[in-house]
Amino acid sequence: MLISEQAARARDAAGSALRPARAGSLLVLLMFVAVLGVTALAYWDEQRESASALDDFAREQSALAKGAALALRLRLASAADAHALRTEDALATLAPIERRGQVRVLLGPPKLAHLAGIDGRELTSPEIELGLASGSATARLSRSDAALLGLPARMAMAGLAIVDGGELGRWGVAIVSTAEHQRDRALRAKVRLVSAVVVAAGLVLAFGGLSLRRQRRQLELSHELEVAAVQRAKNERLVQADKLATLGALATGIAHEVSTPLGVILGRAEQLLPRFAEDEKAQRAVDAIIVQTDRIKRVIRGFLDLARGATPRLEHVEPTAMARRASGLVEHRFEQASVALVLDLPTSTPLVACEPRLFEQVLVNLLLNACDACQPQGRVELAVRSDGSRVAFVVTDDGHGIDPQVASRVLEPFFTTKAEGQGSGLGLTIANEIVKHHNGTLRVSPREPGELAHQPFGGTRAVVEIPIAAS
């Protein structure tokens, strides 16, 4: 049983140690999830803002292209000889829009297979030509296409428009602007995003590290406390075992020493019995001496069996009869102390399996303790209760009561609250060992306030429970 209790404590300590470790792992996981979540949210927002900025830039280019188309339409309408209008004249109309290295103006005259620039060069741009053919308002140019048009090797956006020149045919207008500034802003936004994520991750990791360190410290303290508790419990059990071993040795020695004078008493009583054959009163007294001497010998033999670890010889006994016999053995002590002994016994109770003389000794010990705790005119009650699976013997008194801390120690060997010379501290210990050998329990506690109407405070309750006998 001691090994199983130690194993259970070890399992509890291991479980207590694993719980903070699992909490630490969960915290680390939550930290990474939080960092990833913040990163994903910030990246999505930056991408959305970048796409929105490019859309706005594209609309600006489209509006610029429409304005250029309107200017070209007016120029075409004012030409004196439509057939004599040259591409250079049309481009001259749009020349103020062009800015070197930033904005290029391209014209797609009806008679040219390629685009014409302000500088007179013929240029090719599949994206612009495809957009003009399909009637799109904008076209996005790659880095390489932007470089071919004389713009920085960065993304460029073209606003597209078509001008119907009537007899001069359909003219295509393309205003191409570099998106360098927009892309630089997007790049700076990404740098800010990375910086924000690094700072956020650093803060999360810093606070998480502090939390993990605190949890680790708590785990270490918890482990130390568990080890100290196990060690303390082990020491307490060792002390208890040492006291019980001392008790066993003491009981064995006392039994050996008492057996001889008991034999002498029994022999003398048997010698006296024939001499009082005609004196009935004296004969009853000698018979009582013989009976009680034999009882003492049987109780001592039972104590020795318990000290040696032997299983008590069980009998099926009626609990109320056993309670009456125990009360009969202590009646004279209650009369001398002027304390009332009240029995509360049911008409019938299930049988219990016990060694009657040893178990009666338990009840006798509890009744005598209750009597000693009462003042003259006090009251002690012995009740028997059953719940169908166990039988309880309940001894209550209205004496000076017991402190809860003292109640937790009264079953320890050699612990007593009585004055020196009045108690050995072994009665309840022996009673508890007897009850445990019967698979029962013994509890001593302060009585509940108001339990007895005539004594609202004070008093002690002792409860012995044992299983009912198998049918």
mmCIF file of N, CA and C in Angstrom, residues 331-430:
data_model
loop_
_atom_site.group_PDB
_atom_site.id
_atom_site.type_symbol
_atom_site.label_atom_id
_atom_site.label_comp_id
_atom_site.label_asym_id
_atom_site.label_seq_id
_atom_site.Cartn_x
_atom_site.Cartn_y
_atom_site.Cartn_z
ATOM 1 N N GLU A 331 -20.553 0.576 32.165
ATOM 2 C CA GLU A 331 -21.631 1.216 32.938
ATOM 3 C C GLU A 331 -21.134 1.736 34.276
ATOM 4 N N HIS A 332 -20.294 0.946 34.952
ATOM 5 C CA HIS A 332 -19.848 1.361 36.283
ATOM 6 C C HIS A 332 -19.003 2.634 36.228
ATOM 7 N N ARG A 333 -18.215 2.794 35.141
ATOM 8 C CA ARG A 333 -17.409 4.010 35.009
ATOM 9 C C ARG A 333 -18.301 5.235 34.808
ATOM 10 N N PHE A 334 -19.360 5.100 34.036
ATOM 11 C CA PHE A 334 -20.280 6.219 33.819
ATOM 12 C C PHE A 334 -21.025 6.553 35.118
ATOM 13 N N GLU A 335 -21.385 5.518 35.906
ATOM 14 C CA GLU A 335 -22.067 5.775 37.174
ATOM 15 C C GLU A 335 -21.143 6.513 38.137
ATOM 16 N N GLN A 336 -19.860 6.105 38.182
ATOM 17 C CA GLN A 336 -18.915 6.784 39.076
ATOM 18 C C GLN A 336 -18.700 8.241 38.660
ATOM 19 N N ALA A 337 -18.729 8.522 37.334
ATOM 20 C CA ALA A 337 -18.493 9.885 36.845
ATOM 21 C C ALA A 337 -19.771 10.712 36.771
ATOM 22 N N SER A 338 -20.917 10.117 37.105
ATOM 23 C CA SER A 338 -22.227 10.803 37.029
ATOM 24 C C SER A 338 -22.481 11.333 35.611
ATOM 25 N N VAL A 339 -22.178 10.502 34.620
ATOM 26 C CA VAL A 339 -22.401 10.837 33.211
ATOM 27 C C VAL A 339 -23.429 9.860 32.649
ATOM 28 N N ALA A 340 -24.419 10.392 31.942
ATOM 29 C CA ALA A 340 -25.469 9.554 31.377
ATOM 30 C C ALA A 340 -24.984 8.906 30.086
ATOM 31 N N LEU A 341 -25.271 7.611 29.945
ATOM 32 C CA LEU A 341 -24.960 6.880 28.720
ATOM 33 C C LEU A 341 -26.272 6.495 28.053
ATOM 34 N N VAL A 342 -26.499 7.028 26.868
ATOM 35 C CA VAL A 342 -27.746 6.820 26.141
ATOM 36 C C VAL A 342 -27.462 5.987 24.897
ATOM 37 N N LEU A 343 -28.295 4.956 24.671
ATOM 38 C CA LEU A 343 -28.159 4.111 23.484
ATOM 39 C C LEU A 343 -29.258 4.459 22.490
ATOM 40 N N ASP A 344 -28.883 4.639 21.239
ATOM 41 C CA ASP A 344 -29.837 4.880 20.142
ATOM 42 C C ASP A 344 -29.636 3.762 19.123
ATOM 43 N N LEU A 345 -30.349 2.657 19.336
ATOM 44 C CA LEU A 345 -30.120 1.457 18.538
ATOM 45 C C LEU A 345 -31.370 1.113 17.748
ATOM 46 N N PRO A 346 -31.244 0.799 16.481
ATOM 47 C CA PRO A 346 -32.406 0.406 15.678
ATOM 48 C C PRO A 346 -32.870 -0.996 16.053
ATOM 49 N N THR A 347 -34.060 -1.325 15.632
ATOM 50 C CA THR A 347 -34.602 -2.649 15.958
ATOM 51 C C THR A 347 -33.857 -3.758 15.236
ATOM 52 N N SER A 348 -33.369 -3.476 14.025
ATOM 53 C CA SER A 348 -32.619 -4.494 13.277
ATOM 54 C C SER A 348 -31.595 -3.805 12.388
ATOM 55 N N THR A 349 -30.450 -4.451 12.273
ATOM 56 C CA THR A 349 -29.378 -3.949 11.407
ATOM 57 C C THR A 349 -28.724 -5.143 10.719
ATOM 58 N N PRO A 350 -28.099 -4.926 9.572
ATOM 59 C CA PRO A 350 -27.378 -6.021 8.907
ATOM 60 C C PRO A 350 -26.219 -6.502 9.773
ATOM 61 N N LEU A 351 -25.869 -7.776 9.631
ATOM 62 C CA LEU A 351 -24.753 -8.333 10.378
ATOM 63 C C LEU A 351 -23.437 -7.774 9.838
ATOM 64 N N VAL A 352 -22.448 -7.727 10.729
ATOM 65 C CA VAL A 352 -21.105 -7.308 10.326
ATOM 66 C C VAL A 352 -20.149 -8.459 10.621
ATOM 67 N N ALA A 353 -19.054 -8.515 9.848
ATOM 68 C CA ALA A 353 -18.032 -9.537 10.049
ATOM 69 C C ALA A 353 -16.890 -8.922 10.847
ATOM 70 N N CYS A 354 -16.667 -9.411 12.063
ATOM 71 C CA CYS A 354 -15.614 -8.852 12.908
ATOM 72 C C CYS A 354 -15.184 -9.863 13.950
ATOM 73 N N GLU A 355 -14.088 -9.527 14.636
ATOM 74 C CA GLU A 355 -13.650 -10.290 15.802
ATOM 75 C C GLU A 355 -14.313 -9.607 16.997
ATOM 76 N N PRO A 356 -15.345 -10.181 17.604
ATOM 77 C CA PRO A 356 -16.211 -9.465 18.552
ATOM 78 C C PRO A 356 -15.452 -8.839 19.713
ATOM 79 N N ARG A 357 -14.531 -9.586 20.331
ATOM 80 C CA ARG A 357 -13.877 -9.056 21.533
ATOM 81 C C ARG A 357 -13.004 -7.851 21.184
ATOM 82 N N LEU A 358 -12.287 -7.921 20.046
ATOM 83 C CA LEU A 358 -11.461 -6.772 19.650
ATOM 84 C C LEU A 358 -12.331 -5.575 19.300
ATOM 85 N N PHE A 359 -13.418 -5.825 18.570
ATOM 86 C CA PHE A 359 -14.245 -4.694 18.159
ATOM 87 C C PHE A 359 -14.990 -4.093 19.340
ATOM 88 N N GLU A 360 -15.389 -4.923 20.287
ATOM 89 C CA GLU A 360 -15.994 -4.387 21.503
ATOM 90 C C GLU A 360 -14.987 -3.498 22.237
ATOM 91 N N GLN A 361 -13.705 -3.887 22.182
ATOM 92 C CA GLN A 361 -12.690 -3.086 22.842
ATOM 93 C C GLN A 361 -12.587 -1.706 22.197
ATOM 94 N N VAL A 362 -12.792 -1.615 20.864
ATOM 95 C CA VAL A 362 -12.808 -0.317 20.177
ATOM 96 C C VAL A 362 -13.922 0.555 20.741
ATOM 97 N N LEU A 363 -15.136 0.004 20.829
ATOM 98 C CA LEU A 363 -16.270 0.767 21.341
ATOM 99 C C LEU A 363 -16.059 1.154 22.803
ATOM 100 N N VAL A 364 -15.474 0.229 23.588
ATOM 101 C CA VAL A 364 -15.200 0.535 24.992
ATOM 102 C C VAL A 364 -14.237 1.718 25.090
ATOM 103 N N ASN A 365 -13.199 1.705 24.256
ATOM 104 C CA ASN A 365 -12.224 2.793 24.289
ATOM 105 C C ASN A 365 -12.874 4.117 23.936
ATOM 106 N N LEU A 366 -13.717 4.151 22.903
ATOM 107 C CA LEU A 366 -14.377 5.400 22.504
ATOM 108 C C LEU A 366 -15.328 5.882 23.592
ATOM 109 N N LEU A 367 -16.071 4.960 24.222
ATOM 110 C CA LEU A 367 -17.008 5.355 25.275
ATOM 111 C C LEU A 367 -16.273 5.900 26.494
ATOM 112 N N LEU A 368 -15.157 5.279 26.867
ATOM 113 C CA LEU A 368 -14.400 5.769 28.025
ATOM 114 C C LEU A 368 -13.788 7.146 27.745
ATOM 115 N N ASN A 369 -13.290 7.351 26.518
ATOM 116 C CA ASN A 369 -12.763 8.675 26.172
ATOM 117 C C ASN A 369 -13.859 9.729 26.259
ATOM 118 N N ALA A 370 -15.063 9.394 25.759
ATOM 119 C CA ALA A 370 -16.180 10.336 25.813
ATOM 120 C C ALA A 370 -16.574 10.625 27.252
ATOM 121 N N CYS A 371 -16.543 9.594 28.084
ATOM 122 C CA CYS A 371 -16.892 9.785 29.501
ATOM 123 C C CYS A 371 -15.882 10.705 30.182
ATOM 124 N N ASP A 372 -14.585 10.483 29.898
ATOM 125 C CA ASP A 372 -13.544 11.321 30.513
ATOM 126 C C ASP A 372 -13.648 12.770 30.071
ATOM 127 N N ALA A 373 -14.198 13.018 28.872
ATOM 128 C CA ALA A 373 -14.303 14.382 28.359
ATOM 129 C C ALA A 373 -15.484 15.151 28.932
ATOM 130 N N CYS A 374 -16.414 14.451 29.607
ATOM 131 C CA CYS A 374 -17.634 15.098 30.102
ATOM 132 C C CYS A 374 -17.486 15.521 31.566
ATOM 133 N N GLN A 375 -18.210 16.557 31.909
ATOM 134 C CA GLN A 375 -18.344 16.973 33.296
ATOM 135 C C GLN A 375 -19.465 16.159 33.951
ATOM 136 N N PRO A 376 -19.530 16.154 35.282
ATOM 137 C CA PRO A 376 -20.676 15.491 35.933
ATOM 138 C C PRO A 376 -22.000 16.017 35.379
ATOM 139 N N GLN A 377 -22.958 15.125 35.252
ATOM 140 C CA GLN A 377 -24.274 15.386 34.643
ATOM 141 C C GLN A 377 -24.163 15.540 33.115
ATOM 142 N N GLY A 378 -23.039 15.152 32.588
ATOM 143 C CA GLY A 378 -22.886 15.193 31.131
ATOM 144 C C GLY A 378 -23.638 14.054 30.466
ATOM 145 N N ARG A 379 -23.479 13.973 29.140
ATOM 146 C CA ARG A 379 -24.268 12.998 28.381
ATOM 147 C C ARG A 379 -23.425 12.449 27.221
ATOM 148 N N VAL A 380 -23.432 11.127 27.070
ATOM 149 C CA VAL A 380 -22.771 10.437 25.963
ATOM 150 C C VAL A 380 -23.806 9.569 25.265
ATOM 151 N N GLU A 381 -23.763 9.589 23.960
ATOM 152 C CA GLU A 381 -24.724 8.808 23.179
ATOM 153 C C GLU A 381 -23.980 7.846 22.261
ATOM 154 N N LEU A 382 -24.424 6.587 22.233
ATOM 155 C CA LEU A 382 -23.909 5.579 21.320
ATOM 156 C C LEU A 382 -25.045 5.195 20.369
ATOM 157 N N ALA A 383 -24.855 5.457 19.090
ATOM 158 C CA ALA A 383 -25.884 5.174 18.085
ATOM 159 C C ALA A 383 -25.319 4.232 17.034
ATOM 160 N N VAL A 384 -26.191 3.436 16.453
ATOM 161 C CA VAL A 384 -25.826 2.533 15.364
ATOM 162 C C VAL A 384 -26.656 2.911 14.146
ATOM 163 N N ARG A 385 -25.981 3.114 13.019
ATOM 164 C CA ARG A 385 -26.659 3.494 11.778
ATOM 165 C C ARG A 385 -26.178 2.578 10.644
ATOM 166 N N SER A 386 -27.017 2.430 9.626
ATOM 167 C CA SER A 386 -26.647 1.616 8.460
ATOM 168 C C SER A 386 -27.204 2.253 7.200
ATOM 169 N N ASP A 387 -26.383 2.243 6.114
ATOM 170 C CA ASP A 387 -26.845 2.762 4.834
ATOM 171 C C ASP A 387 -27.021 1.665 3.787
ATOM 172 N N GLY A 388 -26.996 0.405 4.219
ATOM 173 C CA GLY A 388 -27.193 -0.703 3.294
ATOM 174 C C GLY A 388 -25.905 -1.373 2.873
ATOM 175 N N SER A 389 -24.781 -0.661 2.940
ATOM 176 C CA SER A 389 -23.497 -1.257 2.575
ATOM 177 C C SER A 389 -22.508 -1.231 3.733
ATOM 178 N N ARG A 390 -22.707 -0.284 4.671
ATOM 179 C CA ARG A 390 -21.811 -0.166 5.812
ATOM 180 C C ARG A 390 -22.630 0.107 7.072
ATOM 181 N N VAL A 391 -22.043 -0.250 8.194
ATOM 182 C CA VAL A 391 -22.650 0.012 9.502
ATOM 183 C C VAL A 391 -21.748 0.993 10.243
ATOM 184 N N ALA A 392 -22.371 2.015 10.823
ATOM 185 C CA ALA A 392 -21.612 3.045 11.534
ATOM 186 C C ALA A 392 -21.978 3.014 13.013
ATOM 187 N N PHE A 393 -20.947 3.046 13.866
ATOM 188 C CA PHE A 393 -21.107 3.198 15.312
ATOM 189 C C PHE A 393 -20.689 4.635 15.626
ATOM 190 N N VAL A 394 -21.628 5.437 16.128
ATOM 191 C CA VAL A 394 -21.403 6.864 16.336
ATOM 192 C C VAL A 394 -21.453 7.158 17.836
ATOM 193 N N VAL A 395 -20.344 7.696 18.375
ATOM 194 C CA VAL A 395 -20.254 8.066 19.792
ATOM 195 C C VAL A 395 -20.139 9.587 19.853
ATOM 196 N N THR A 396 -21.107 10.242 20.494
ATOM 197 C CA THR A 396 -21.066 11.693 20.648
ATOM 198 C C THR A 396 -21.146 12.043 22.130
ATOM 199 N N ASP A 397 -20.481 13.116 22.493
ATOM 200 C CA ASP A 397 -20.524 13.587 23.878
ATOM 201 C C ASP A 397 -20.712 15.090 23.884
ATOM 202 N N ASP A 398 -21.064 15.634 25.038
ATOM 203 C CA ASP A 398 -21.244 17.081 25.181
ATOM 204 C C ASP A 398 -20.166 17.662 26.092
ATOM 205 N N GLY A 399 -18.957 17.087 25.976
ATOM 206 C CA GLY A 399 -17.849 17.528 26.812
ATOM 207 C C GLY A 399 -17.200 18.797 26.293
ATOM 208 N N HIS A 400 -15.948 18.985 26.664
ATOM 209 C CA HIS A 400 -15.252 20.238 26.334
ATOM 210 C C HIS A 400 -14.882 20.343 24.858
ATOM 211 N N GLY A 401 -15.080 19.270 24.102
ATOM 212 C CA GLY A 401 -14.838 19.331 22.661
ATOM 213 C C GLY A 401 -13.374 19.109 22.310
ATOM 214 N N ILE A 402 -13.096 19.191 21.007
ATOM 215 C CA ILE A 402 -11.756 18.930 20.515
ATOM 216 C C ILE A 402 -11.436 19.902 19.385
ATOM 217 N N ASP A 403 -10.221 20.397 19.362
ATOM 218 C CA ASP A 403 -9.793 21.302 18.290
ATOM 219 C C ASP A 403 -9.600 20.506 16.997
ATOM 220 N N PRO A 404 -9.987 21.066 15.839
ATOM 221 C CA PRO A 404 -9.824 20.330 14.571
ATOM 222 C C PRO A 404 -8.386 19.896 14.307
ATOM 223 N N GLN A 405 -7.403 20.728 14.677
ATOM 224 C CA GLN A 405 -6.016 20.339 14.454
ATOM 225 C C GLN A 405 -5.623 19.176 15.355
ATOM 226 N N VAL A 406 -6.139 19.185 16.579
ATOM 227 C CA VAL A 406 -5.876 18.070 17.488
ATOM 228 C C VAL A 406 -6.568 16.819 16.978
ATOM 229 N N ALA A 407 -7.792 16.974 16.439
ATOM 230 C CA ALA A 407 -8.544 15.825 15.921
ATOM 231 C C ALA A 407 -7.796 15.124 14.802
ATOM 232 N N SER A 408 -7.009 15.881 14.034
ATOM 233 C CA SER A 408 -6.265 15.274 12.933
ATOM 234 C C SER A 408 -5.081 14.443 13.410
ATOM 235 N N ARG A 409 -4.740 14.539 14.722
ATOM 236 C CA ARG A 409 -3.561 13.831 15.236
ATOM 237 C C ARG A 409 -3.898 12.788 16.299
ATOM 238 N N VAL A 410 -5.147 12.689 16.696
ATOM 239 C CA VAL A 410 -5.472 11.819 17.831
ATOM 240 C C VAL A 410 -5.203 10.347 17.547
ATOM 241 N N LEU A 411 -5.107 9.965 16.249
ATOM 242 C CA LEU A 411 -4.866 8.553 15.920
ATOM 243 C C LEU A 411 -3.372 8.226 15.872
ATOM 244 N N GLU A 412 -2.499 9.240 16.066
ATOM 245 C CA GLU A 412 -1.063 8.977 16.053
ATOM 246 C C GLU A 412 -0.650 8.267 17.340
ATOM 247 N N PRO A 413 0.308 7.354 17.244
ATOM 248 C CA PRO A 413 0.777 6.675 18.460
ATOM 249 C C PRO A 413 1.391 7.656 19.455
ATOM 250 N N PHE A 414 1.049 7.477 20.715
ATOM 251 C CA PHE A 414 1.604 8.230 21.847
ATOM 252 C C PHE A 414 1.181 9.698 21.860
ATOM 253 N N PHE A 415 0.190 10.074 21.053
ATOM 254 C CA PHE A 415 -0.312 11.447 21.103
ATOM 255 C C PHE A 415 -1.532 11.480 22.025
ATOM 256 N N THR A 416 -1.508 12.359 23.038
ATOM 257 C CA THR A 416 -2.625 12.454 23.966
ATOM 258 C C THR A 416 -2.779 13.896 24.433
ATOM 259 N N THR A 417 -4.004 14.257 24.747
ATOM 260 C CA THR A 417 -4.279 15.585 25.298
ATOM 261 C C THR A 417 -4.574 15.518 26.794
ATOM 262 N N LYS A 418 -4.521 14.315 27.330
ATOM 263 C CA LYS A 418 -4.805 14.160 28.764
ATOM 264 C C LYS A 418 -3.581 14.540 29.585
ATOM 265 N N ALA A 419 -3.819 14.800 30.853
ATOM 266 C CA ALA A 419 -2.726 15.165 31.748
ATOM 267 C C ALA A 419 -1.774 13.986 31.922
ATOM 268 N N GLU A 420 -0.548 14.274 32.337
ATOM 269 C CA GLU A 420 0.458 13.227 32.503
ATOM 270 C C GLU A 420 -0.016 12.221 33.543
ATOM 271 N N GLY A 421 0.116 10.954 33.193
ATOM 272 C CA GLY A 421 -0.320 9.887 34.083
ATOM 273 C C GLY A 421 -1.746 9.458 33.863
ATOM 274 N N GLN A 422 -2.514 10.206 33.037
ATOM 275 C CA GLN A 422 -3.914 9.857 32.805
ATOM 276 C C GLN A 422 -4.160 9.239 31.418
ATOM 277 N N GLY A 423 -3.187 9.337 30.542
ATOM 278 C CA GLY A 423 -3.365 8.771 29.202
ATOM 279 C C GLY A 423 -2.027 8.406 28.599
ATOM 280 N N SER A 424 -2.018 7.305 27.830
ATOM 281 C CA SER A 424 -0.780 6.833 27.208
ATOM 282 C C SER A 424 -0.662 7.241 25.748
ATOM 283 N N GLY A 425 -1.766 7.689 25.126
ATOM 284 C CA GLY A 425 -1.738 8.012 23.705
ATOM 285 C C GLY A 425 -1.768 6.785 22.817
ATOM 286 N N LEU A 426 -2.182 5.640 23.375
ATOM 287 C CA LEU A 426 -2.212 4.407 22.588
ATOM 288 C C LEU A 426 -3.618 3.890 22.336
ATOM 289 N N GLY A 427 -4.596 4.344 23.134
ATOM 290 C CA GLY A 427 -5.945 3.780 23.025
ATOM 291 C C GLY A 427 -6.540 3.935 21.633
ATOM 292 N N LEU A 428 -6.587 5.171 21.127
ATOM 293 C CA LEU A 428 -7.168 5.408 19.812
ATOM 294 C C LEU A 428 -6.297 4.826 18.694
ATOM 295 N N THR A 429 -4.983 4.791 18.894
ATOM 296 C CA THR A 429 -4.109 4.185 17.887
ATOM 297 C C THR A 429 -4.415 2.707 17.735
ATOM 298 N N ILE A 430 -4.527 2.010 18.868
ATOM 299 C CA ILE A 430 -4.853 0.580 18.817
ATOM 300 C C ILE A 430 -6.247 0.383 18.228
#
